[in-house]
């Protein structure tokens, strides 16, 4: 049982969604930091080193794919779950090449996002050991 | 002695006179009329003299006559008459011959001229046809390359030169594979390995602009069925590919734009309804529930529309695999059972024994069933019956599936229109049921994408039967 709360970075250009997801995750006991584009996301990963990242794919300034690429350059194993607006998004398929731990479809319940998060953390811990 | 001398002198005298007379006779005959003159031909041996053509004839006649009796004058007369008659006859015959020969000659010349004319016309026509064909080959926008059975280039039109970045002068007679870049080689080698029409993308780098070409090749066979070469048509599909990519991106971003607000609303409402944001009053719960319900309807409609757009744009890939139609039907019915039970409607399934598996996208076919059975429930009053049947068609080549109900039916004039986008029957149905008017249109697209057909049979007030086929 860790004393420090698990920190989740949520990256999405939709502020409303950020607000909702933050509220949800915090209500479940996680600590949340947010970013609204890829560039600030990369900076936050470097700076704060969160436990897991939820990354939206389509964003201005720097999109999700670019951000994942950049993050992987200095951090090979932080679990990244991509957020996708719909099934069959070609960008989602592209992201798989960069090593992700799951895909969270916005249309689905937050519950699903939660289970994805938990699976990603568990797998990550196993790998670390 | 003197008598012998006398006889001797007399004989000599007579001989002299006879000789003289003979000479005179021949001279006289020589002076014949103009008939004789015509017969004179120049003898090449004696350049300055004329030899009468009938000289041998005259000589023969004179000889024969002089053996008969009669005077010299008589001889001459007869000779001359004979000669004239013979000459006339000869002339007539010669004339006739000449005429005949002339005629024949003329006919021959005419025929020859006519044949020559025909030959010329044919030649010109072939020449024109050849020119037309060449003009077509030259000006066609697609590249045309013909290689013989050894892969050497026979024909390469200007468009092909441009597309491949080579000049036909360099290529004709040489192997097509020579001088092409590696990627091009690989693609072309692929297309020649497959003897049928095959679309291969050939990336050509020329003028630093990357082009995507489609090579469609066909084997050329002679009458005996031997392969004599291969003809390839090259089309530049770069713009098409760009457009395709743009369509993909458009579909993706439109989906994103439509779904994002819906998601935000949905999540906001659920958070409140689930009391994550604190307690809520009964009234607040009521109104929020209304909001949530309507949001679900809106979301379904948007999803259906996006689905239909993708299907129509040909941007939907089927994830087909061998599937059991029985399982698919059972799954769909299981999902709709609760709804049917609220109206006490009974759903029965009749599946033929031993049906083979069909190569379909199961999720998509379930979607079709959900739509058809859902419609049946919608338009059938309480206590109604729905029958789902699956069997092989009459010829055993296709799977035939139908959903029949005993509900309100469809008017004959509307039977075709039901598959149109946004068509909704004018019938009043309970408003809690989602009717987007797009369901049947989607079902039709899916069925047709699988290579099947869908149609409806119904009569007003006598139920409806929707049938669709799937190829085995």
Coordinates of C-alpha atoms in Angstrom, one line a residue:
Chain A
X1 CA 0.0 0.0 0.0
X2 CA 1.6 3.2 -1.1
X3 CA 1.4 6.4 1.0
X4 CA 1.7 8.7 -1.8
X5 CA -1.3 8.9 -4.0
X6 CA -1.0 7.6 -7.5
X7 CA -0.6 10.5 -9.9
X8 CA -2.4 10.4 -13.2
X9 CA -1.7 12.8 -16.0
X10 CA -4.7 13.5 -18.2
X11 CA -4.0 15.2 -21.6
X12 CA -7.0 16.4 -23.7
X13 CA -7.7 19.6 -25.6
X14 CA -11.4 19.4 -24.4
X15 CA -11.5 21.3 -21.2
X16 CA -14.9 20.0 -20.3
X17 CA -13.7 16.5 -20.6
X18 CA -10.6 17.3 -18.5
X19 CA -12.8 18.7 -15.8
X20 CA -15.1 15.7 -15.8
X21 CA -12.4 13.1 -15.8
X22 CA -10.4 14.9 -13.1
X23 CA -13.4 15.0 -10.9
X24 CA -14.1 11.3 -11.5
X25 CA -10.5 10.2 -10.9
X26 CA -10.1 12.3 -7.8
X27 CA -13.3 10.9 -6.4
X28 CA -11.7 7.5 -6.8
X29 CA -8.7 8.5 -4.8
X30 CA -6.2 9.5 -7.5
X31 CA -4.2 12.6 -7.8
X32 CA -4.6 14.3 -11.1
X33 CA -2.6 16.7 -13.2
X34 CA -3.7 18.0 -16.5
X35 CA -2.4 19.3 -19.8
X36 CA -4.3 20.5 -22.9
X37 CA -1.8 19.8 -25.6
X38 CA 1.1 17.5 -26.4
X39 CA 3.8 19.9 -25.7
X40 CA 2.8 20.7 -22.1
X41 CA 2.2 17.0 -21.6
X42 CA 5.8 16.1 -22.5
X43 CA 7.0 18.9 -20.1
X44 CA 4.8 17.6 -17.3
X45 CA 6.0 14.0 -17.7
X46 CA 9.6 15.2 -17.5
X47 CA 8.9 17.4 -14.5
X48 CA 6.5 15.4 -12.4
X49 CA 7.0 11.9 -13.6
X50 CA 3.4 10.7 -13.1
X51 CA 2.5 7.0 -12.7
X52 CA 0.3 6.8 -15.7
X53 CA -0.8 9.0 -18.6
X54 CA -4.2 9.3 -20.4
X55 CA -3.4 10.9 -23.8
X56 CA -5.9 12.2 -26.2
X57 CA -4.9 11.8 -29.9
X58 CA -6.2 14.8 -31.7
X59 CA -4.9 18.0 -30.2
X60 CA -3.5 21.3 -31.5
X61 CA 0.1 22.5 -31.2
X62 CA 1.4 18.9 -30.8
X63 CA -0.9 15.9 -31.2
X64 CA -1.0 12.7 -29.2
X65 CA 1.2 10.7 -31.5
X66 CA 4.0 13.3 -31.5
X67 CA 3.8 13.6 -27.7
X68 CA 4.0 9.9 -27.2
X69 CA 7.0 9.7 -29.5
X70 CA 8.7 12.5 -27.6
X71 CA 8.0 10.9 -24.2
X72 CA 9.3 7.5 -25.3
X73 CA 12.6 9.2 -26.2
X74 CA 13.3 9.7 -22.5
X75 CA 10.8 7.4 -20.8
X76 CA 10.4 4.0 -22.2
X77 CA 8.1 2.4 -19.6
X78 CA 5.6 4.9 -18.3
X79 CA 2.2 3.4 -19.0
X80 CA 0.3 5.5 -21.6
X81 CA -3.4 4.9 -22.3
X82 CA -4.7 6.7 -25.3
X83 CA -8.1 8.4 -25.4
X84 CA -10.0 8.0 -28.6
X85 CA -13.3 9.5 -29.7
X86 CA -14.3 6.5 -31.9
X87 CA -13.4 3.0 -32.9
X88 CA -11.4 2.5 -36.1
X89 CA -9.5 5.8 -35.6
X90 CA -6.5 5.3 -37.8
X91 CA -4.4 7.4 -35.4
X92 CA -5.1 4.8 -32.6
X93 CA -3.6 2.1 -34.8
X94 CA -0.6 4.3 -35.4
X95 CA -0.2 4.9 -31.6
X96 CA 0.1 1.2 -30.9
X97 CA 3.5 1.2 -32.6
X98 CA 4.8 3.4 -29.9
X99 CA 3.9 1.2 -27.0
X100 CA 0.7 1.9 -25.2
X101 CA -1.1 0.1 -22.5
X102 CA -4.7 0.5 -23.7
X103 CA -7.3 2.5 -25.5
X104 CA -10.0 4.4 -23.7
X105 CA -13.0 5.2 -25.8
X106 CA -14.6 8.5 -24.7
X107 CA -18.0 7.2 -25.4
X108 CA -17.7 4.5 -22.8
X109 CA -18.3 4.9 -19.1
X110 CA -15.6 6.2 -16.8
X111 CA -15.7 2.8 -15.2
X112 CA -14.0 1.3 -18.1
X113 CA -11.3 4.0 -18.1
X114 CA -10.8 3.1 -14.5
X115 CA -10.3 -0.6 -15.1
X116 CA -7.9 0.3 -17.9
X117 CA -5.9 2.4 -15.5
X118 CA -5.7 -0.3 -12.9
X119 CA -4.7 -3.0 -15.4
X120 CA -2.0 -0.7 -16.7
X121 CA -0.6 0.0 -13.3
X122 CA -0.6 -3.6 -12.3
X123 CA 1.2 -4.7 -15.4
X124 CA 3.7 -1.9 -15.0
X125 CA 4.4 -2.9 -11.4
X126 CA 4.9 -6.5 -12.5
X127 CA 7.4 -5.4 -15.2
X128 CA 9.3 -3.3 -12.8
X129 CA 9.8 -6.3 -10.5
Chain B
X1 CA 24.3 -30.4 -190.1
X2 CA 22.5 -27.1 -190.8
X3 CA 19.2 -28.5 -189.4
X4 CA 20.9 -29.2 -186.0
X5 CA 22.3 -25.7 -185.8
X6 CA 18.9 -24.3 -186.7
X7 CA 17.2 -26.2 -183.8
X8 CA 20.0 -25.1 -181.4
X9 CA 19.6 -21.4 -182.3
X10 CA 15.8 -21.7 -182.0
X11 CA 16.0 -23.2 -178.6
X12 CA 18.2 -20.5 -177.3
X13 CA 15.9 -17.8 -178.8
X14 CA 12.9 -19.3 -177.2
X15 CA 14.7 -19.6 -173.8
X16 CA 15.7 -16.0 -174.0
X17 CA 12.2 -14.9 -174.9
X18 CA 10.7 -17.1 -172.1
X19 CA 13.1 -15.7 -169.6
X20 CA 12.4 -12.2 -170.8
X21 CA 8.7 -12.9 -170.5
X22 CA 9.1 -14.4 -167.1
X23 CA 11.0 -11.4 -165.9
X24 CA 8.3 -9.1 -167.3
X25 CA 5.7 -11.2 -165.7
X26 CA 7.3 -10.9 -162.3
X27 CA 7.8 -7.2 -162.8
X28 CA 4.2 -6.7 -163.7
X29 CA 3.0 -8.6 -160.6
X30 CA 5.4 -6.5 -158.6
X31 CA 3.5 -3.4 -159.7
X32 CA 0.2 -4.5 -157.8
X33 CA -2.3 -2.0 -156.3
X34 CA -2.2 -0.3 -152.9
X35 CA -3.4 -3.6 -151.3
X36 CA 0.0 -4.9 -151.9
X37 CA 1.8 -1.8 -150.7
X38 CA 0.3 -2.2 -147.2
X39 CA 2.0 -5.5 -147.0
X40 CA 5.4 -4.0 -147.4
X41 CA 7.4 -4.2 -144.2
X42 CA 10.8 -2.9 -143.7
X43 CA 13.3 -5.7 -143.6
X44 CA 15.8 -5.0 -141.0
X45 CA 18.4 -6.9 -142.9
X46 CA 18.1 -4.5 -145.9
X47 CA 17.7 -1.1 -144.4
X48 CA 16.9 0.8 -147.5
X49 CA 14.7 -1.7 -149.4
X50 CA 11.2 -2.9 -148.9
X51 CA 10.3 -6.5 -149.2
X52 CA 6.8 -7.1 -150.2
X53 CA 5.2 -9.2 -147.4
X54 CA 3.4 -11.4 -149.9
X55 CA 6.4 -12.1 -152.0
X56 CA 6.7 -15.8 -151.1
X57 CA 2.9 -16.1 -151.7
X58 CA 3.1 -14.4 -155.1
X59 CA 6.0 -16.6 -156.0
X60 CA 4.2 -19.7 -155.1
X61 CA 1.0 -18.8 -157.0
X62 CA 3.0 -17.7 -160.1
X63 CA 4.8 -20.9 -160.1
X64 CA 1.7 -23.0 -159.9
X65 CA -0.1 -21.0 -162.6
X66 CA 2.7 -21.0 -165.0
X67 CA 2.5 -24.8 -165.0
X68 CA -1.0 -24.6 -166.3
X69 CA -1.7 -23.7 -169.9
X70 CA -2.8 -20.2 -171.2
X71 CA -1.3 -17.0 -172.1
X72 CA 0.9 -14.8 -170.1
X73 CA -1.8 -12.2 -169.8
X74 CA -4.2 -14.8 -168.5
X75 CA -1.6 -15.9 -166.1
X76 CA -1.2 -12.4 -164.9
X77 CA -4.9 -11.8 -164.5
X78 CA -5.5 -14.9 -162.5
X79 CA -2.4 -14.3 -160.4
X80 CA -3.5 -10.8 -159.6
X81 CA -7.1 -11.8 -158.8
X82 CA -6.0 -14.6 -156.6
X83 CA -3.5 -12.5 -154.8
X84 CA -6.0 -9.7 -154.2
X85 CA -8.5 -12.2 -152.9
X86 CA -6.0 -13.8 -150.6
X87 CA -4.7 -10.4 -149.5
X88 CA -8.2 -9.2 -148.7
X89 CA -8.9 -12.3 -146.7
X90 CA -5.7 -12.0 -144.8
X91 CA -6.3 -8.4 -144.0
X92 CA -9.8 -9.2 -142.7
X93 CA -8.5 -11.9 -140.5
X94 CA -5.7 -9.7 -139.2
X95 CA -8.2 -6.9 -138.5
X96 CA -10.4 -9.2 -136.6
X97 CA -7.5 -10.5 -134.6
X98 CA -6.3 -7.0 -133.8
X99 CA -9.8 -6.1 -132.7
X100 CA -10.0 -9.1 -130.5
X101 CA -6.7 -8.6 -129.0
X102 CA -7.4 -4.9 -128.5
X103 CA -10.6 -5.7 -126.7
X104 CA -8.9 -8.3 -124.5
X105 CA -6.2 -5.9 -123.8
X106 CA -8.6 -3.1 -122.9
X107 CA -10.5 -5.4 -120.6
X108 CA -7.3 -6.5 -118.9
X109 CA -6.2 -2.9 -118.5
X110 CA -9.6 -2.0 -117.0
X111 CA -9.5 -4.8 -114.6
X112 CA -6.0 -4.0 -113.6
X113 CA -6.9 -0.4 -113.0
X114 CA -10.0 -1.4 -111.1
X115 CA -8.0 -3.8 -108.9
X116 CA -5.4 -1.2 -108.4
X117 CA -8.1 1.2 -107.3
X118 CA -9.5 -1.3 -104.8
X119 CA -6.0 -2.1 -103.5
X120 CA -5.3 1.6 -103.0
X121 CA -8.6 2.2 -101.2
X122 CA -7.9 -0.8 -98.9
X123 CA -4.4 0.4 -98.2
X124 CA -5.6 3.9 -97.4
X125 CA -8.3 2.6 -95.1
X126 CA -5.7 0.4 -93.3
X127 CA -3.4 3.3 -93.1
X128 CA -6.1 5.5 -91.7
X129 CA -7.1 2.9 -89.2
X130 CA -3.5 2.5 -88.1
X131 CA -3.2 6.3 -87.8
X132 CA -6.4 6.4 -85.7
X133 CA -5.2 3.7 -83.4
X134 CA -1.8 5.3 -83.1
X135 CA -3.5 8.7 -82.4
X136 CA -5.5 7.0 -79.7
X137 CA -2.5 5.3 -78.1
X138 CA -0.6 8.5 -78.3
X139 CA -3.1 10.7 -76.8
X140 CA -4.7 8.5 -74.2
X141 CA -4.1 9.9 -70.7
X142 CA -3.1 6.5 -69.3
X143 CA 0.3 5.1 -69.9
X144 CA 0.3 2.1 -72.2
X145 CA 3.2 -0.3 -72.3
X146 CA 3.3 -3.4 -74.3
X147 CA 6.1 -5.9 -73.7
X148 CA 6.7 -9.1 -75.6
X149 CA 7.0 -12.5 -74.0
X150 CA 10.6 -11.8 -73.1
X151 CA 9.8 -8.6 -71.3
X152 CA 11.2 -6.3 -74.0
X153 CA 9.2 -3.2 -74.7
X154 CA 7.3 -3.1 -78.0
X155 CA 5.2 -0.1 -77.5
X156 CA 5.3 2.8 -75.0
X157 CA 3.1 5.8 -75.5
X158 CA 4.0 9.3 -74.4
X159 CA 1.9 9.1 -71.2
X160 CA 3.8 6.0 -70.1
X161 CA 7.1 7.8 -70.8
X162 CA 6.0 10.6 -68.5
X163 CA 4.7 8.4 -65.8
X164 CA 7.8 6.2 -65.6
X165 CA 10.2 9.0 -66.2
X166 CA 11.9 7.3 -69.2
X167 CA 12.0 8.0 -72.9
X168 CA 10.5 5.4 -75.3
X169 CA 13.5 5.8 -77.6
X170 CA 15.6 4.4 -74.8
X171 CA 13.2 1.7 -74.0
X172 CA 11.7 0.3 -77.1
X173 CA 13.4 -3.0 -78.0
X174 CA 15.0 -3.2 -74.5
X175 CA 13.9 -5.0 -71.5
X176 CA 11.4 -2.9 -69.5
X177 CA 13.1 -3.8 -66.3
X178 CA 16.3 -2.2 -67.3
X179 CA 16.8 1.4 -66.0
X180 CA 13.8 1.4 -63.7
X181 CA 14.4 2.1 -60.1
X182 CA 14.3 -0.7 -57.6
X183 CA 10.9 0.0 -56.1
X184 CA 9.5 0.2 -59.6
X185 CA 11.1 -3.1 -60.5
X186 CA 9.6 -4.9 -57.5
X187 CA 6.1 -3.6 -58.3
X188 CA 6.3 -4.5 -62.0
X189 CA 7.8 -7.9 -61.2
X190 CA 4.8 -8.4 -59.0
X191 CA 2.4 -7.5 -61.6
X192 CA 3.9 -9.7 -64.3
X193 CA 4.0 -12.7 -61.9
X194 CA 0.2 -12.5 -61.8
X195 CA -1.2 -13.2 -65.2
X196 CA -4.6 -11.7 -64.5
X197 CA -5.6 -8.1 -64.2
X198 CA -4.0 -6.9 -61.1
X199 CA -3.8 -3.5 -59.5
X200 CA -0.4 -2.7 -58.1
X201 CA 0.8 0.5 -56.7
X202 CA 4.0 1.5 -58.4
X203 CA 5.8 4.4 -56.7
X204 CA 7.7 6.3 -59.3
X205 CA 10.1 9.1 -58.4
X206 CA 10.4 11.6 -61.1
X207 CA 11.1 15.3 -61.0
X208 CA 11.3 14.9 -57.2
X209 CA 7.5 14.6 -57.0
X210 CA 6.3 11.3 -55.7
X211 CA 3.6 9.7 -57.8
X212 CA 1.5 6.7 -57.1
X213 CA 0.7 4.7 -60.2
X214 CA -1.7 1.9 -60.6
X215 CA -0.5 -0.8 -63.1
X216 CA -3.3 -2.9 -64.5
X217 CA -1.8 -5.7 -66.6
X218 CA -3.2 -8.3 -68.9
X219 CA -1.7 -11.1 -70.8
X220 CA -1.9 -10.9 -74.6
X221 CA -2.6 -14.3 -76.3
X222 CA -2.6 -15.1 -80.0
X223 CA -5.3 -17.2 -81.6
X224 CA -3.6 -20.4 -80.5
X225 CA -3.7 -19.4 -76.9
X226 CA 0.0 -18.8 -76.7
X227 CA 1.3 -15.9 -74.6
X228 CA 2.8 -13.4 -76.9
X229 CA 3.2 -10.5 -74.5
X230 CA 1.7 -8.4 -71.8
X231 CA 0.0 -5.0 -72.0
X232 CA 0.0 -2.8 -69.0
X233 CA -2.1 0.3 -68.5
X234 CA -0.6 2.8 -66.0
X235 CA -2.8 5.4 -64.4
X236 CA -1.7 8.2 -62.1
X237 CA -3.8 7.8 -59.0
X238 CA -1.9 10.2 -56.8
X239 CA -4.8 12.7 -56.7
X240 CA -7.2 9.9 -56.0
X241 CA -5.1 8.7 -53.1
X242 CA -4.9 12.2 -51.7
X243 CA -8.6 12.6 -51.9
X244 CA -9.1 9.3 -50.2
X245 CA -6.8 10.3 -47.4
X246 CA -8.7 13.6 -47.1
X247 CA -12.0 11.7 -46.9
X248 CA -10.5 9.5 -44.1
X249 CA -9.4 12.5 -42.1
X250 CA -12.7 14.2 -42.7
X251 CA -14.7 11.3 -41.5
X252 CA -12.5 11.0 -38.5
X253 CA -12.6 14.6 -37.5
X254 CA -16.4 14.9 -38.1
X255 CA -16.9 11.9 -35.8
X256 CA -14.7 13.5 -33.2
X257 CA -16.5 16.8 -33.4
X258 CA -19.9 15.3 -33.1
X259 CA -19.2 12.9 -30.4
X260 CA -17.1 15.0 -28.1
X261 CA -19.9 17.3 -26.9
X262 CA -22.2 14.4 -26.5
X263 CA -19.7 12.6 -24.3
X264 CA -19.2 15.7 -22.2
X265 CA -22.9 16.1 -21.6
X266 CA -23.4 12.4 -20.9
X267 CA -20.6 12.2 -18.4
X268 CA -21.7 15.4 -16.6
X269 CA -25.2 14.0 -16.2
X270 CA -24.1 10.6 -15.0
X271 CA -21.8 12.1 -12.5
X272 CA -24.7 14.0 -11.0
X273 CA -27.2 11.2 -11.3
X274 CA -24.8 8.8 -9.6
X275 CA -24.5 11.2 -6.7
X276 CA -20.8 11.6 -7.2
X277 CA -21.3 15.4 -6.9
X278 CA -23.5 15.2 -3.8
X279 CA -27.1 14.4 -3.1
X280 CA -29.9 15.4 -5.5
X281 CA -33.6 15.9 -5.0
X282 CA -36.2 13.8 -6.6
X283 CA -37.2 16.5 -9.0
X284 CA -33.6 17.1 -10.0
X285 CA -33.3 13.3 -10.6
X286 CA -36.4 13.3 -12.7
X287 CA -35.2 16.1 -15.0
X288 CA -31.7 14.8 -15.2
X289 CA -33.2 11.4 -16.2
X290 CA -35.1 13.0 -19.0
X291 CA -32.0 14.8 -20.2
X292 CA -30.1 11.5 -20.1
X293 CA -32.7 9.6 -22.0
X294 CA -32.8 12.2 -24.8
X295 CA -29.1 12.3 -24.9
X296 CA -29.1 8.6 -25.5
X297 CA -31.5 9.0 -28.4
X298 CA -29.3 11.8 -29.9
X299 CA -26.2 9.7 -29.5
X300 CA -27.8 6.8 -31.2
X301 CA -28.9 9.0 -34.1
X302 CA -25.5 10.6 -34.5
X303 CA -23.8 7.1 -34.4
X304 CA -26.2 5.8 -37.0
X305 CA -25.7 8.8 -39.2
X306 CA -21.9 8.5 -38.9
X307 CA -22.2 4.8 -39.6
X308 CA -24.3 5.3 -42.7
X309 CA -21.9 8.0 -44.0
X310 CA -19.0 5.8 -43.6
X311 CA -20.8 2.9 -45.3
X312 CA -21.8 5.1 -48.2
X313 CA -18.4 6.6 -48.6
X314 CA -17.1 3.0 -48.9
X315 CA -14.9 3.6 -45.9
X316 CA -16.1 0.7 -43.9
X317 CA -14.0 -2.5 -43.9
X318 CA -15.8 -5.7 -43.0
X319 CA -14.1 -7.9 -40.5
X320 CA -15.4 -11.1 -42.1
X321 CA -14.8 -14.5 -40.8
X322 CA -16.7 -17.9 -41.0
X323 CA -19.7 -17.5 -38.7
X324 CA -22.7 -19.4 -37.6
X325 CA -25.9 -17.6 -38.5
X326 CA -27.6 -19.5 -35.8
X327 CA -25.4 -18.0 -33.1
X328 CA -25.8 -14.5 -34.6
X329 CA -29.5 -14.8 -34.6
X330 CA -29.6 -16.1 -31.0
X331 CA -27.4 -13.3 -29.8
X332 CA -29.6 -10.6 -31.4
X333 CA -32.8 -12.2 -30.1
X334 CA -31.3 -12.4 -26.6
X335 CA -30.5 -8.7 -26.6
X336 CA -34.1 -7.8 -27.6
X337 CA -36.0 -10.3 -25.5
X338 CA -36.6 -7.8 -22.7
X339 CA -38.1 -5.2 -24.9
X340 CA -40.3 -7.8 -26.7
X341 CA -41.5 -9.1 -23.3
X342 CA -42.7 -5.6 -22.3
X343 CA -45.2 -5.9 -25.1
X344 CA -45.8 -9.6 -24.6
X345 CA -44.5 -10.3 -28.1
X346 CA -43.2 -13.8 -28.8
X347 CA -40.1 -14.2 -30.9
X348 CA -39.7 -17.6 -32.5
X349 CA -36.7 -18.9 -34.5
X350 CA -36.7 -21.5 -37.2
X351 CA -33.2 -22.5 -38.3
X352 CA -32.7 -25.1 -41.0
X353 CA -30.7 -28.1 -40.0
X354 CA -27.0 -28.3 -41.0
X355 CA -26.6 -24.8 -42.4
X356 CA -23.0 -24.1 -43.4
X357 CA -21.0 -21.2 -41.9
X358 CA -21.0 -18.0 -43.8
X359 CA -18.1 -15.6 -44.3
X360 CA -19.5 -12.4 -42.7
X361 CA -18.7 -9.7 -40.2
X362 CA -20.7 -11.0 -37.2
X363 CA -21.0 -7.6 -35.5
X364 CA -22.4 -6.1 -38.6
X365 CA -24.9 -8.9 -39.3
X366 CA -26.0 -8.6 -35.7
X367 CA -26.6 -5.0 -36.3
X368 CA -28.9 -5.9 -39.3
X369 CA -30.9 -8.4 -37.1
X370 CA -31.2 -5.9 -34.3
X371 CA -32.6 -3.4 -36.8
X372 CA -35.1 -5.8 -38.4
X373 CA -36.2 -7.5 -35.2
X374 CA -36.4 -4.1 -33.5
X375 CA -38.6 -2.8 -36.2
X376 CA -40.8 -5.9 -36.0
X377 CA -41.3 -5.3 -32.2
X378 CA -41.9 -1.6 -32.8
X379 CA -44.6 -2.1 -35.4
X380 CA -46.4 -5.1 -33.9
X381 CA -49.1 -4.5 -31.3
X382 CA -49.1 -6.3 -28.0
X383 CA -49.3 -10.1 -28.0
X384 CA -48.0 -10.3 -31.5
X385 CA -45.7 -12.9 -33.0
X386 CA -42.3 -12.6 -34.7
X387 CA -40.7 -15.4 -36.6
X388 CA -37.0 -15.4 -37.6
X389 CA -36.2 -18.0 -40.2
X390 CA -32.9 -19.1 -41.7
X391 CA -32.5 -21.5 -44.6
X392 CA -30.8 -22.2 -47.9
X393 CA -32.5 -20.6 -50.9
X394 CA -34.1 -22.7 -53.7
X395 CA -30.9 -23.2 -55.6
X396 CA -28.9 -23.9 -52.5
X397 CA -26.4 -21.1 -53.4
X398 CA -27.3 -18.5 -50.9
X399 CA -28.4 -18.2 -47.3
X400 CA -31.9 -16.7 -46.9
X401 CA -32.9 -15.1 -43.7
X402 CA -36.2 -13.5 -42.9
X403 CA -37.9 -11.7 -40.1
X404 CA -41.7 -11.8 -40.2
X405 CA -44.2 -10.2 -38.0
X406 CA -48.0 -9.9 -37.8
X407 CA -48.0 -6.2 -37.1
X408 CA -49.5 -3.2 -38.9
X409 CA -47.7 -3.9 -42.2
X410 CA -46.5 -1.5 -44.9
X411 CA -48.5 -0.1 -47.8
X412 CA -47.5 -1.5 -51.2
X413 CA -46.3 1.8 -52.5
X414 CA -44.0 2.3 -49.6
X415 CA -42.3 -1.2 -49.8
X416 CA -39.3 0.1 -51.8
X417 CA -39.1 3.4 -50.0
X418 CA -38.6 1.9 -46.6
X419 CA -34.9 1.4 -47.3
X420 CA -34.4 5.1 -48.1
X421 CA -32.5 7.3 -45.7
X422 CA -34.7 9.1 -43.2
X423 CA -37.9 7.3 -44.4
X424 CA -40.2 6.9 -41.5
X425 CA -43.7 5.5 -41.7
X426 CA -46.4 7.9 -41.0
X427 CA -47.7 5.6 -38.3
X428 CA -47.8 6.8 -34.8
X429 CA -45.7 4.7 -32.6
X430 CA -44.9 5.1 -28.9
X431 CA -42.3 7.8 -28.7
X432 CA -40.0 6.1 -26.3
X433 CA -38.9 3.9 -29.1
X434 CA -35.9 5.2 -31.1
X435 CA -36.7 5.9 -34.6
X436 CA -33.9 7.4 -36.5
X437 CA -35.2 6.5 -40.0
X438 CA -31.7 5.4 -40.8
X439 CA -31.7 1.8 -39.5
X440 CA -33.0 0.1 -42.7
X441 CA -30.7 2.2 -44.9
X442 CA -27.8 1.0 -42.8
X443 CA -29.1 -2.6 -42.9
X444 CA -29.3 -2.4 -46.7
X445 CA -25.7 -1.0 -47.0
X446 CA -24.4 -3.8 -44.8
X447 CA -26.2 -6.6 -46.6
X448 CA -25.1 -5.2 -50.0
X449 CA -21.5 -4.8 -48.8
X450 CA -21.6 -8.5 -48.1
X451 CA -22.8 -9.2 -51.6
X452 CA -26.4 -9.9 -50.6
X453 CA -29.8 -8.5 -51.3
X454 CA -32.6 -7.3 -49.0
X455 CA -36.2 -6.7 -49.7
X456 CA -39.6 -6.4 -47.9
X457 CA -42.9 -8.1 -48.5
X458 CA -46.0 -6.7 -46.8
X459 CA -49.6 -5.6 -47.0
X460 CA -51.3 -3.0 -45.0
X461 CA -52.6 -4.5 -41.8
X462 CA -51.3 -8.0 -42.6
X463 CA -47.8 -7.9 -41.1
X464 CA -44.5 -7.6 -42.8
X465 CA -41.7 -9.9 -43.8
X466 CA -38.1 -8.6 -44.4
X467 CA -35.8 -11.0 -46.2
X468 CA -32.1 -10.8 -47.0
X469 CA -29.7 -13.1 -48.6
X470 CA -26.0 -13.8 -48.0
X471 CA -23.7 -15.5 -50.5
X472 CA -22.2 -18.8 -49.2

